[in-house]
PDB file of C-alpha atoms in Angstrom:
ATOM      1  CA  UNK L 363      90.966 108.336 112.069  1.00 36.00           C
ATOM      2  CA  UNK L 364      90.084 105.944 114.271  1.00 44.00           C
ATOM      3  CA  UNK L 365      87.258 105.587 117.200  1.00 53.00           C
ATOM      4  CA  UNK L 366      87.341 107.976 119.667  1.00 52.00           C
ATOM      5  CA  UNK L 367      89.686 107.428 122.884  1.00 50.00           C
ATOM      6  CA  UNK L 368      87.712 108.479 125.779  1.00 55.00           C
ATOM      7  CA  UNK L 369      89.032 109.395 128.841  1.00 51.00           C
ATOM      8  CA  UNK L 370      87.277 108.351 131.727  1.00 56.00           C
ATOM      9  CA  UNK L 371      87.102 110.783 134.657  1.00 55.00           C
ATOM     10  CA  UNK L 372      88.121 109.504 138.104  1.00 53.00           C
ATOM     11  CA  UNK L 373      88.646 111.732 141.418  1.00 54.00           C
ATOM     12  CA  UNK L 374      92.653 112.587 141.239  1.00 46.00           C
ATOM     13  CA  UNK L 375      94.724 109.614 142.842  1.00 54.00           C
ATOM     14  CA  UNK L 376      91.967 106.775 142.816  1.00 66.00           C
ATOM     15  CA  UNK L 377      93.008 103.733 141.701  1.00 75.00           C
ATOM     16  CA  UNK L 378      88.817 103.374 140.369  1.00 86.00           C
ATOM     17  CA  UNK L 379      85.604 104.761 140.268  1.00 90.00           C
ATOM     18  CA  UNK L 380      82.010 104.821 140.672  1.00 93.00           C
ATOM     19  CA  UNK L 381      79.393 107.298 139.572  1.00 92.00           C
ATOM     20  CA  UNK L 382      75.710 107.250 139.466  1.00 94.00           C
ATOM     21  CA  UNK L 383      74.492 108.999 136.075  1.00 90.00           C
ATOM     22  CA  UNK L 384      70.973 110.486 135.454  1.00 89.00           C
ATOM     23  CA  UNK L 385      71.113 112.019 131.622  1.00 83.00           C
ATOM     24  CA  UNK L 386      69.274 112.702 128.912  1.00 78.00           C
ATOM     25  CA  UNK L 387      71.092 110.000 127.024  1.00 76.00           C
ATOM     26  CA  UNK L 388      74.523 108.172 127.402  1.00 75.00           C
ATOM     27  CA  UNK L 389      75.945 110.094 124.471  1.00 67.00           C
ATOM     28  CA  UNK L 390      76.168 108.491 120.624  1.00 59.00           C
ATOM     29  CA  UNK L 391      80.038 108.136 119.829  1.00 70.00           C
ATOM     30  CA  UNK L 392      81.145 104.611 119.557  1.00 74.00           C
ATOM     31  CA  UNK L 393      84.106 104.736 121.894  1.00 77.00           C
ATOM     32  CA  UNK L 394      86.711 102.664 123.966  1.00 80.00           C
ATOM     33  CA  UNK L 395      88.942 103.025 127.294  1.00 85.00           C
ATOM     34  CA  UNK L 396      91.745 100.605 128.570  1.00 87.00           C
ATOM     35  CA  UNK L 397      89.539 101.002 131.710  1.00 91.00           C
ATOM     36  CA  UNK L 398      87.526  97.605 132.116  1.00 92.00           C
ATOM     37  CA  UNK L 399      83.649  98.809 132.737  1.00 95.00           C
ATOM     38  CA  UNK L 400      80.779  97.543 134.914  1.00 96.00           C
ATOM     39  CA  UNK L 401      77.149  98.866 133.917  1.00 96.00           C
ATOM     40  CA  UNK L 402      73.972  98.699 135.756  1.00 97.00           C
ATOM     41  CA  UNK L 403      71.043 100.345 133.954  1.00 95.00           C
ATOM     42  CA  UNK L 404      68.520 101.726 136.431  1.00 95.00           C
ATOM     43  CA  UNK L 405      66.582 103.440 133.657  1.00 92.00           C
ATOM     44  CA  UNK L 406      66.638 103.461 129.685  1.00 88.00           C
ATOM     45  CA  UNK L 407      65.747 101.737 126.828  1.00 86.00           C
ATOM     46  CA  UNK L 408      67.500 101.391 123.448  1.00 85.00           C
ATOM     47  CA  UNK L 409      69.882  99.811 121.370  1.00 86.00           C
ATOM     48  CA  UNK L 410      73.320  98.541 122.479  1.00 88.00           C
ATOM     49  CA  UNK L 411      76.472  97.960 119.911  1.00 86.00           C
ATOM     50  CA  UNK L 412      79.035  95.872 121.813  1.00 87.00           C
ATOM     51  CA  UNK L 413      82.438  95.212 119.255  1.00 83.00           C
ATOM     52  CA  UNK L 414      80.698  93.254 116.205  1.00 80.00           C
ATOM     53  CA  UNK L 415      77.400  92.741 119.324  1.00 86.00           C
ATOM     54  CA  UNK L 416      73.901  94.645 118.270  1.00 85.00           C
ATOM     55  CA  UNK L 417      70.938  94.175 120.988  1.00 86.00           C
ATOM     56  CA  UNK L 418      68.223  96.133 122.633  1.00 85.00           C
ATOM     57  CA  UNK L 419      69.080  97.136 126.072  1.00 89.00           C
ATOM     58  CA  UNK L 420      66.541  98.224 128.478  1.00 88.00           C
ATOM     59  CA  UNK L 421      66.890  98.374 132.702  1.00 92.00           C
ATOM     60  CA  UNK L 422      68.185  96.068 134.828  1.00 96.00           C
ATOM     61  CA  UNK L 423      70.388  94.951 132.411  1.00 96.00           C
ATOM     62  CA  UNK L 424      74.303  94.475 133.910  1.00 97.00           C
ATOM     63  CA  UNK L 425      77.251  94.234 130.977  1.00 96.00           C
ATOM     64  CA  UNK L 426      80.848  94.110 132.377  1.00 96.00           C
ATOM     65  CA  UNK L 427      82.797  95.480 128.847  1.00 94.00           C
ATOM     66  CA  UNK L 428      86.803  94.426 128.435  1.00 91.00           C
ATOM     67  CA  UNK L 429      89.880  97.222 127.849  1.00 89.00           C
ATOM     68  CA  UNK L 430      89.520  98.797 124.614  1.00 85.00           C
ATOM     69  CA  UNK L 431      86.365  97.206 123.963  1.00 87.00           C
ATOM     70  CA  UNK L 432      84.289  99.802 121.530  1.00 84.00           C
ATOM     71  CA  UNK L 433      80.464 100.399 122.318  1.00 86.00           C
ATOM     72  CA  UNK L 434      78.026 102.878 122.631  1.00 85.00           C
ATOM     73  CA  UNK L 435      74.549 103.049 124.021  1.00 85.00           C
ATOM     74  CA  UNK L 436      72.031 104.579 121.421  1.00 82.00           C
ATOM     75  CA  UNK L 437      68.344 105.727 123.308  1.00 79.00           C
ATOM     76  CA  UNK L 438      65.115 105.230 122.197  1.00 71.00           C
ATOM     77  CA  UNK L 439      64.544 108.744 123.238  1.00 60.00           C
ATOM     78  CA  UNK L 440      66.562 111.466 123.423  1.00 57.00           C
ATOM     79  CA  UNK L 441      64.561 115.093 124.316  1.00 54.00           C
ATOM     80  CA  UNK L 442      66.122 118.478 125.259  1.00 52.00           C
ATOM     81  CA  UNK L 443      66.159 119.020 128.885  1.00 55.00           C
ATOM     82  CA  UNK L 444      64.594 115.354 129.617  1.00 67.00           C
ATOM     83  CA  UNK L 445      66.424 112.958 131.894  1.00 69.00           C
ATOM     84  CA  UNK L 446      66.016 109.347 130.045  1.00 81.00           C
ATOM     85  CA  UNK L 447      68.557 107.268 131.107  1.00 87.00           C
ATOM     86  CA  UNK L 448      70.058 106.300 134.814  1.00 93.00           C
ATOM     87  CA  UNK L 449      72.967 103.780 135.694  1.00 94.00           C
ATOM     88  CA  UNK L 450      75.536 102.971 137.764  1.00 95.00           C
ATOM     89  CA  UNK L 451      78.863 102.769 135.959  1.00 95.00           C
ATOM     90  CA  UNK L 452      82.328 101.382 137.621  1.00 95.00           C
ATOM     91  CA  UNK L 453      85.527 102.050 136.126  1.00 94.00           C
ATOM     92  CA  UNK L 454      88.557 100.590 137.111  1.00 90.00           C
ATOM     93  CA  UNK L 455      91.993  99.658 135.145  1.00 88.00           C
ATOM     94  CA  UNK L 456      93.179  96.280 134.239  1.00 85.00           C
ATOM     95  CA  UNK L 457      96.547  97.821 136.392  1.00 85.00           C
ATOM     96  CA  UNK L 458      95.179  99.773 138.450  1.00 82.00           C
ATOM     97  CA  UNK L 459      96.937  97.797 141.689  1.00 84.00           C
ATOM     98  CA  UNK L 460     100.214  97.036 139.268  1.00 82.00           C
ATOM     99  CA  UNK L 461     101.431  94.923 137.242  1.00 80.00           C
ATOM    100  CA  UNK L 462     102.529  93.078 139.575  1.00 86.00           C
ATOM    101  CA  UNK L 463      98.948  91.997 141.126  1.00 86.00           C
ATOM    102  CA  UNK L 464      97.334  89.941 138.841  1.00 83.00           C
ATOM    103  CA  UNK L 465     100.518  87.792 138.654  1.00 85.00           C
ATOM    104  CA  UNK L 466     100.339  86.471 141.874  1.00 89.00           C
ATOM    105  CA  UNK L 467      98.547  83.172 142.452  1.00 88.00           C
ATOM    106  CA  UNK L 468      95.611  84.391 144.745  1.00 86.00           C
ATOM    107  CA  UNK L 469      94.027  86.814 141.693  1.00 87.00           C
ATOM    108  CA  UNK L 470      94.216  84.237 138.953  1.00 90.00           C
ATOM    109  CA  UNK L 471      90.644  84.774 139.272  1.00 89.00           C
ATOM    110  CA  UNK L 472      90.340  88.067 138.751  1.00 88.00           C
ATOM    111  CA  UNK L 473      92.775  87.722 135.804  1.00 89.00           C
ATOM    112  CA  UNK L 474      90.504  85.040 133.944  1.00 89.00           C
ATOM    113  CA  UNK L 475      87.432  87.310 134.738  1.00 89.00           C
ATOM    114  CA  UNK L 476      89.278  90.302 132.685  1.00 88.00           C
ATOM    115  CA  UNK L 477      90.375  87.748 130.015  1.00 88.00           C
ATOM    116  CA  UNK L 478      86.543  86.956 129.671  1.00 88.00           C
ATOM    117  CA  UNK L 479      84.999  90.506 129.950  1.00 90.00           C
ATOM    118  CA  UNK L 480      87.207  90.948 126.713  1.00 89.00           C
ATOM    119  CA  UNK L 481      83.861  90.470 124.171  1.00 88.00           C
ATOM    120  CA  UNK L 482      81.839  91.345 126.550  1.00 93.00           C
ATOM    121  CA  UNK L 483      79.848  89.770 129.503  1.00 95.00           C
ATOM    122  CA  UNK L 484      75.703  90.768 129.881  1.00 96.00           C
ATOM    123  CA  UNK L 485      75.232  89.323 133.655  1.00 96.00           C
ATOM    124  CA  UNK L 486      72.209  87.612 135.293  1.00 95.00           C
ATOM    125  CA  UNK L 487      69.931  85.817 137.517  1.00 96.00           C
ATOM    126  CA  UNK L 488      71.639  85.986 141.514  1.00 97.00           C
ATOM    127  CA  UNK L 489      74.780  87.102 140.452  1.00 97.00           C
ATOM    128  CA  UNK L 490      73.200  90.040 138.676  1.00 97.00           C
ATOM    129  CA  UNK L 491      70.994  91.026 142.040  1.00 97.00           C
ATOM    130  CA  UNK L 492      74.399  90.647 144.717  1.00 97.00           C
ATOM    131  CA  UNK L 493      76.442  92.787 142.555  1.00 97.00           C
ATOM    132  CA  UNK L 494      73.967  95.941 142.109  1.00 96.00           C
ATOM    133  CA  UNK L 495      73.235  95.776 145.969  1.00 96.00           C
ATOM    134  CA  UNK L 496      77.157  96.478 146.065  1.00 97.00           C
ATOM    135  CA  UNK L 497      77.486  98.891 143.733  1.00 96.00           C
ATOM    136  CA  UNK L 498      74.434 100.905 145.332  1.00 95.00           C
ATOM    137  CA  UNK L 499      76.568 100.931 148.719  1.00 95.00           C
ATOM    138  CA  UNK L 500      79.809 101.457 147.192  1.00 93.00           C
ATOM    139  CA  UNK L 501      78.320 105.044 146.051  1.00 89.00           C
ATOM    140  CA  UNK L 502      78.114 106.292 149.210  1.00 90.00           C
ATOM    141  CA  UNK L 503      81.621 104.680 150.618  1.00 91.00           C
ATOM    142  CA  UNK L 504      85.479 105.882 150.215  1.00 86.00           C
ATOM    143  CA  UNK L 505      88.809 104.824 151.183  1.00 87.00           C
ATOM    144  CA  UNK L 506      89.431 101.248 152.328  1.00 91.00           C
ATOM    145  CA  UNK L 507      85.598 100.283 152.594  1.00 93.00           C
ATOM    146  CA  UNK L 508      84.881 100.957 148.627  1.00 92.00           C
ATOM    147  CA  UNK L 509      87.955  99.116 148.248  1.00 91.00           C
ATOM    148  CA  UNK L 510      86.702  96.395 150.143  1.00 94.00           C
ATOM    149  CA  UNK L 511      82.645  96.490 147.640  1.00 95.00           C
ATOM    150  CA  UNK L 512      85.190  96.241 144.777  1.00 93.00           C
ATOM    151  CA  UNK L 513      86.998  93.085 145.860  1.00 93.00           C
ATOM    152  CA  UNK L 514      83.661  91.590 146.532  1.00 95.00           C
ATOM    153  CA  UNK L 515      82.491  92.338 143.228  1.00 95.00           C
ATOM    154  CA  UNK L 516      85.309  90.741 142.015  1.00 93.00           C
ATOM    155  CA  UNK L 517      85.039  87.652 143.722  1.00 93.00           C
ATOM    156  CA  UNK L 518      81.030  87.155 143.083  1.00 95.00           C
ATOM    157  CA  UNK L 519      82.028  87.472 139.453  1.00 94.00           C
ATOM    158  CA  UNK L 520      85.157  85.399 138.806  1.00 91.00           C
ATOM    159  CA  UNK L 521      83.157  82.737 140.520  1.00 91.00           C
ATOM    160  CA  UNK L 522      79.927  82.971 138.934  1.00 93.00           C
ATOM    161  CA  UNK L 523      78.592  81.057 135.768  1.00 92.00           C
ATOM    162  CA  UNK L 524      76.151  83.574 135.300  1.00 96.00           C
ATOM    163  CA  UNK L 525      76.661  85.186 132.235  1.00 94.00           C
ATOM    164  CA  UNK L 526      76.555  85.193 128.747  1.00 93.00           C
ATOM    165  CA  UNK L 527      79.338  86.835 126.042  1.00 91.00           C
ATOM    166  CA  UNK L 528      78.189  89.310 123.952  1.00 89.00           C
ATOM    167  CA  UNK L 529      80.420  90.496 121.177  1.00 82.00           C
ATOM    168  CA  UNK L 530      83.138  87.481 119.157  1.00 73.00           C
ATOM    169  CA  UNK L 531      86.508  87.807 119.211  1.00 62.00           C
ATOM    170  CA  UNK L 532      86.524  91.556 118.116  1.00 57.00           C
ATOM    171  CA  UNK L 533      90.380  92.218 116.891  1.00 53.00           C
ATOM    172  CA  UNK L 534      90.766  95.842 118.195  1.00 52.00           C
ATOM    173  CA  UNK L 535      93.636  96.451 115.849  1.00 44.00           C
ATOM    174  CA  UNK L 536      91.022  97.122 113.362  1.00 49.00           C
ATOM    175  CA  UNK L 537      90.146  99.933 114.823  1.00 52.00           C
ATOM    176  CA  UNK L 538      93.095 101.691 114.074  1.00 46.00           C
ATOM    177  CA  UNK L 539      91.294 102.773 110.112  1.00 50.00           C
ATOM    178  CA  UNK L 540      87.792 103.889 111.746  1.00 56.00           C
ATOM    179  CA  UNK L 541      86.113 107.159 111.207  1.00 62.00           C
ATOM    180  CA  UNK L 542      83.882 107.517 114.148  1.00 72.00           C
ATOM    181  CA  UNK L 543      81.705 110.106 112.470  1.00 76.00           C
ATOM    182  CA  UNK L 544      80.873 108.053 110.186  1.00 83.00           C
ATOM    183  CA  UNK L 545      80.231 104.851 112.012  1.00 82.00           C
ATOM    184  CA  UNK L 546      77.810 107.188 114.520  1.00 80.00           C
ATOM    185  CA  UNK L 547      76.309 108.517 111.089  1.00 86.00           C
ATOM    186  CA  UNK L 548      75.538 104.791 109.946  1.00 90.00           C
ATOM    187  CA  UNK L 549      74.324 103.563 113.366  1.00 85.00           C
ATOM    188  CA  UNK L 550      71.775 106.817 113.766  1.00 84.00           C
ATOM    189  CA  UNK L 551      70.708 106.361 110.019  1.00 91.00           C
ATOM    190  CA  UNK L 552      70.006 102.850 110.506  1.00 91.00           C
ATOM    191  CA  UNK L 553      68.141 103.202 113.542  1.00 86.00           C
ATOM    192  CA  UNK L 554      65.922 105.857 112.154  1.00 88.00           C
ATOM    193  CA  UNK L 555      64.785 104.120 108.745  1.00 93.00           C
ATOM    194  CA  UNK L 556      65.247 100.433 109.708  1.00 93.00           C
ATOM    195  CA  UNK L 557      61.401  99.996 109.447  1.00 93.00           C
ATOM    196  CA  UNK L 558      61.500 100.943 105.480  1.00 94.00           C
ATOM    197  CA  UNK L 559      63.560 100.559 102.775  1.00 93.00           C
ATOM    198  CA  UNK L 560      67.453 101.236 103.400  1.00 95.00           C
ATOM    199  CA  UNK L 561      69.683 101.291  99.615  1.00 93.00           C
ATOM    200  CA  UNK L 562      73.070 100.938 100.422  1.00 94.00           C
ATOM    201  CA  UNK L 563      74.206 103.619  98.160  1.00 95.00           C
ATOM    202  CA  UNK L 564      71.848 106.095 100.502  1.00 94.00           C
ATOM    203  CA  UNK L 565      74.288 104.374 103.589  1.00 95.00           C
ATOM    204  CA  UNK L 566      77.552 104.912 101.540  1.00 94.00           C
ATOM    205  CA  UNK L 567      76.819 108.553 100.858  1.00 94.00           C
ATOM    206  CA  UNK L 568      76.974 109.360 103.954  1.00 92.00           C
ATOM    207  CA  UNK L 569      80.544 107.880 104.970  1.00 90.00           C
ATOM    208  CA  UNK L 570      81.615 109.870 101.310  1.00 90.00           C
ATOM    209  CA  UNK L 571      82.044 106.027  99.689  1.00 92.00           C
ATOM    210  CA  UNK L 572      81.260 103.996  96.755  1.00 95.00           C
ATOM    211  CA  UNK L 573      78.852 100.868  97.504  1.00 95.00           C
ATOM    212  CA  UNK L 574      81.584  98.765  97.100  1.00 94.00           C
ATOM    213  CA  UNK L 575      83.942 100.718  99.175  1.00 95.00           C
ATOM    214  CA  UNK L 576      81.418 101.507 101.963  1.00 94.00           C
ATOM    215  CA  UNK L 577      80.420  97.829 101.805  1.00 94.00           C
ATOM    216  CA  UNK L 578      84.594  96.793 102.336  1.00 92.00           C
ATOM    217  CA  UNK L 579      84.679  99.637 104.821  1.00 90.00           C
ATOM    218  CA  UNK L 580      82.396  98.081 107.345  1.00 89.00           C
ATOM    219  CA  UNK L 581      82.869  94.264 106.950  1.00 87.00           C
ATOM    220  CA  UNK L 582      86.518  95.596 108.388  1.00 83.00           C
ATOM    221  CA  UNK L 583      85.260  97.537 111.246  1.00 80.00           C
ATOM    222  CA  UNK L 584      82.248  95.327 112.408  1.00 80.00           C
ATOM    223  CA  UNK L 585      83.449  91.624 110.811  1.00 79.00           C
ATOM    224  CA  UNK L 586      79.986  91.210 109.300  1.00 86.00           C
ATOM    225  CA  UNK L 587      78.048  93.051 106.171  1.00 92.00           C
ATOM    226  CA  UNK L 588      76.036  95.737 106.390  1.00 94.00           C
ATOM    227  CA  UNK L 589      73.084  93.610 105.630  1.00 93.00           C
ATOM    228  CA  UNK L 590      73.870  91.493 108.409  1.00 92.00           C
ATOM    229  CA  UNK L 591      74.188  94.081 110.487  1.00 91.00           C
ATOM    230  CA  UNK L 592      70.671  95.586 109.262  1.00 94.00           C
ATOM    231  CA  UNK L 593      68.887  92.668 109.575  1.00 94.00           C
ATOM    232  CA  UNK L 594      70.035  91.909 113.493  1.00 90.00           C
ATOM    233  CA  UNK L 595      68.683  95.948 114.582  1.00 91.00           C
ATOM    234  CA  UNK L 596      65.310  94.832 112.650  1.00 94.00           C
ATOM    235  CA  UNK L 597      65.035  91.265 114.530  1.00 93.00           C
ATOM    236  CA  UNK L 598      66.082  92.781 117.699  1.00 88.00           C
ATOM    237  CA  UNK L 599      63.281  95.352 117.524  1.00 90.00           C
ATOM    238  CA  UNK L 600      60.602  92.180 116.180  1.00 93.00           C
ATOM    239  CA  UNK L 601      61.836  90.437 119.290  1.00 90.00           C
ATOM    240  CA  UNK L 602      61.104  93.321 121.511  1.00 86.00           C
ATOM    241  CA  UNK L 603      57.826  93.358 119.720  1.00 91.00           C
ATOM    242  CA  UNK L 604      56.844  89.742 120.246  1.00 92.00           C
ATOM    243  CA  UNK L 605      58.031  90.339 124.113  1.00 87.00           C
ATOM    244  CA  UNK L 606      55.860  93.726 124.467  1.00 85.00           C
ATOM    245  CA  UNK L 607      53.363  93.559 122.360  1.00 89.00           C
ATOM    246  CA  UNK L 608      50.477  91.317 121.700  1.00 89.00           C
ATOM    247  CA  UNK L 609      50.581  91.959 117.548  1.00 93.00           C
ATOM    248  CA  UNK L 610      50.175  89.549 115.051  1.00 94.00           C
ATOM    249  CA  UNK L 611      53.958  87.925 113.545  1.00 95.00           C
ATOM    250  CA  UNK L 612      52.538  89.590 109.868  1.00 95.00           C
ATOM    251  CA  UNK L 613      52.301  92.994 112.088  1.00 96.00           C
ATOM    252  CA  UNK L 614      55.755  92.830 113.668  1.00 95.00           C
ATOM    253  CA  UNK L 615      57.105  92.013 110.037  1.00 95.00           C
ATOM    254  CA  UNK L 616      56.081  94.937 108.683  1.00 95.00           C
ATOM    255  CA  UNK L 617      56.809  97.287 111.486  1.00 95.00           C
ATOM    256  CA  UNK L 618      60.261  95.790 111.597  1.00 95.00           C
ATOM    257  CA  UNK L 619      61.536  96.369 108.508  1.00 95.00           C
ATOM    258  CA  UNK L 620      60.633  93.031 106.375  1.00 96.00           C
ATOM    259  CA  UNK L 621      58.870  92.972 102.642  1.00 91.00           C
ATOM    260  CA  UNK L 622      56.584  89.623 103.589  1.00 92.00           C
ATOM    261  CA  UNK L 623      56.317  87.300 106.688  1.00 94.00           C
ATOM    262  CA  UNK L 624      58.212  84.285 104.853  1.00 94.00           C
ATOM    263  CA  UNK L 625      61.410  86.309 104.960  1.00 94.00           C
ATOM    264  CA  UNK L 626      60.713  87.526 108.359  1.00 96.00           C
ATOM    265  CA  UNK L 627      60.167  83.792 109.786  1.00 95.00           C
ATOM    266  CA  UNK L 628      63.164  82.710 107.441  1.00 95.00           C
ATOM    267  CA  UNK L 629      65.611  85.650 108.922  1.00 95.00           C
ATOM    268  CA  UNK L 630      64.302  84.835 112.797  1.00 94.00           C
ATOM    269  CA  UNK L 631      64.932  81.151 112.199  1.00 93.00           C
ATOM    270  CA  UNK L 632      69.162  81.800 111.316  1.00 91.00           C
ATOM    271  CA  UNK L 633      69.462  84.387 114.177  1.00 86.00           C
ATOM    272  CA  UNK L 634      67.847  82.491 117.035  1.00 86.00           C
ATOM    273  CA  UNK L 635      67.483  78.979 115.912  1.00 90.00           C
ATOM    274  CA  UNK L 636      63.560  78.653 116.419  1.00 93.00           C
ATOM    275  CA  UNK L 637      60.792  80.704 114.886  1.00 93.00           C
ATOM    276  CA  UNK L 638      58.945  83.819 116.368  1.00 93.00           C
ATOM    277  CA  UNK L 639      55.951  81.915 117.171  1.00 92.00           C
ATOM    278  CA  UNK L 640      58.086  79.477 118.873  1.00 92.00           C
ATOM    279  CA  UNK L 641      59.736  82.201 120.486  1.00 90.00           C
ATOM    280  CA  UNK L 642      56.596  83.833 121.911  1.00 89.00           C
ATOM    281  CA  UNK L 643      55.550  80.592 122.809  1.00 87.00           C
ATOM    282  CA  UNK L 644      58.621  80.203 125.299  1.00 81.00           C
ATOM    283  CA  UNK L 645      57.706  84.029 127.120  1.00 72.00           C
ATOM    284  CA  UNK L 646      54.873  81.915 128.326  1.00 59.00           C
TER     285      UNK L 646
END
């Protein structure tokens, strides 16, 4: 098994695409496509795993994702017949002009740009604003003129310094042993009970492992524990906390999913390098 190859739909004969979504949700499998992937979220709010990458997403927030780079986009809310999410997501492939195009001299650019957007790329500030004003008008274009939004894009972005990576170097040919049941079974189990108690043998149950197979099992898949990875979704939600929320640090503690503030404070100071108050103190 191994996670699930998506195809990504594209009117017959294009050499990319554009669509504007408005969904319930963006669906939960943890997936991949050789087609590199530009994301603008209009609407939503959630978590976001990117390769080995765990972070809250919530709109405006622009990722540009690498071939074959897994992710997945898990809501906050998900509701029958309710419309949560909104985005505009481009598709194109890495060949899509041939082989030949990216070894000419003039799109060595472009080429380092795809090289980057490997682990990952979460855009901002200026860069972030000119490229969703093109992707808005490249909607409602075709033929040479959508061609022409695309190399645009391109060339904002190859030039720009305007981003940050998200994910490490994630070695795809890992991928090759991964159940994606079960991975979607530990991400929605972990986002449902990160605020209590999680025993690892309750997490390894589910995948139909031992602890210590379970605990093998996903060091492989996501290069870091399971405890790692439980501790980032509970700091990510205390940072959204401290961001929204006007609650004491003791309060976001408990509602994240610590046992005392000392490990809280302890945990926040390895993950971002200063502590929440410090943190809250630089929203100001």
């Amino acid at each position: 098994m191994k996670a699930k190859f998506h195809q990504v739909p594209k009117p017959f004969n294009n050499a990319f695409s554009i669509r504007h979504d408005i969904l319930p949700h963006f669906g939960t499998i943890w997936h991949y496509h050789p087609e590199i992937e530009l994301h603008y979220l209009i609407k939503g709010e959630g978590v976001r795993f990117i390769g080995d990458h765990i972070d809250h997403f919530r709109e405006d927030d622009m990722v540009l994702l690498g071939s074959n780079l897994p992710h997945t986009w898990k809501c906050n809310e998900i509701k029958q017949g309710e419309n949560h999410v909104e985005a505009l997501v481009l598709h194109f492939h890495p060949e899509c002009f041939g082989k030949e195009f990216l070894a000419v001299s003039e799109t060595q650019e472009i080429l380092r740009l795809l090289q980057l957007s490997k682990n990952g790329l979460i855009i901002h500030g200026e860069t972030k604003e000119r490229i969703k004003e093109l992707m808005a008008a490249m909607e409602y274009t075709d033929g040479l003129e959508k061609l022409i939004y695309l190399f645009a894009i391109f060339r904002i972005l190859a030039s720009s310094e305007e981003y940050d990576t998200l994910s490490s170097n994630f070695v795809y040919s890992k991928l090759n042993k991964i159940d994606e049941s079960r991975m979607d079974k530990v991400f929605s189990h972990t986002l449902k009970n990160f605020k209590g108690k999680i025993c690892i043998e309750d997490v390894a149950i589910l995948c139909n492992l031992s602890s210590t197979s379970f605990c093998r099992y996903f060091k492989m898949i996501t290069n870091k524990s399971y405890f790692d990875f439980l501790t980032e979704v509970r700091l990510n939600h205390a940072c959204t906390l401290i961001i929204d929320s006007d609650l004491t640090m003791q309060h976001i503690a408990l509602a994240s999913g610590f046992e005392n503030t000392s490990n809280f404070y302890r945990h926040f100071r390895n993950f971002k390098g200063i502590t929440p108050t410090e943190y809250r103190k630089g929203l100001v």
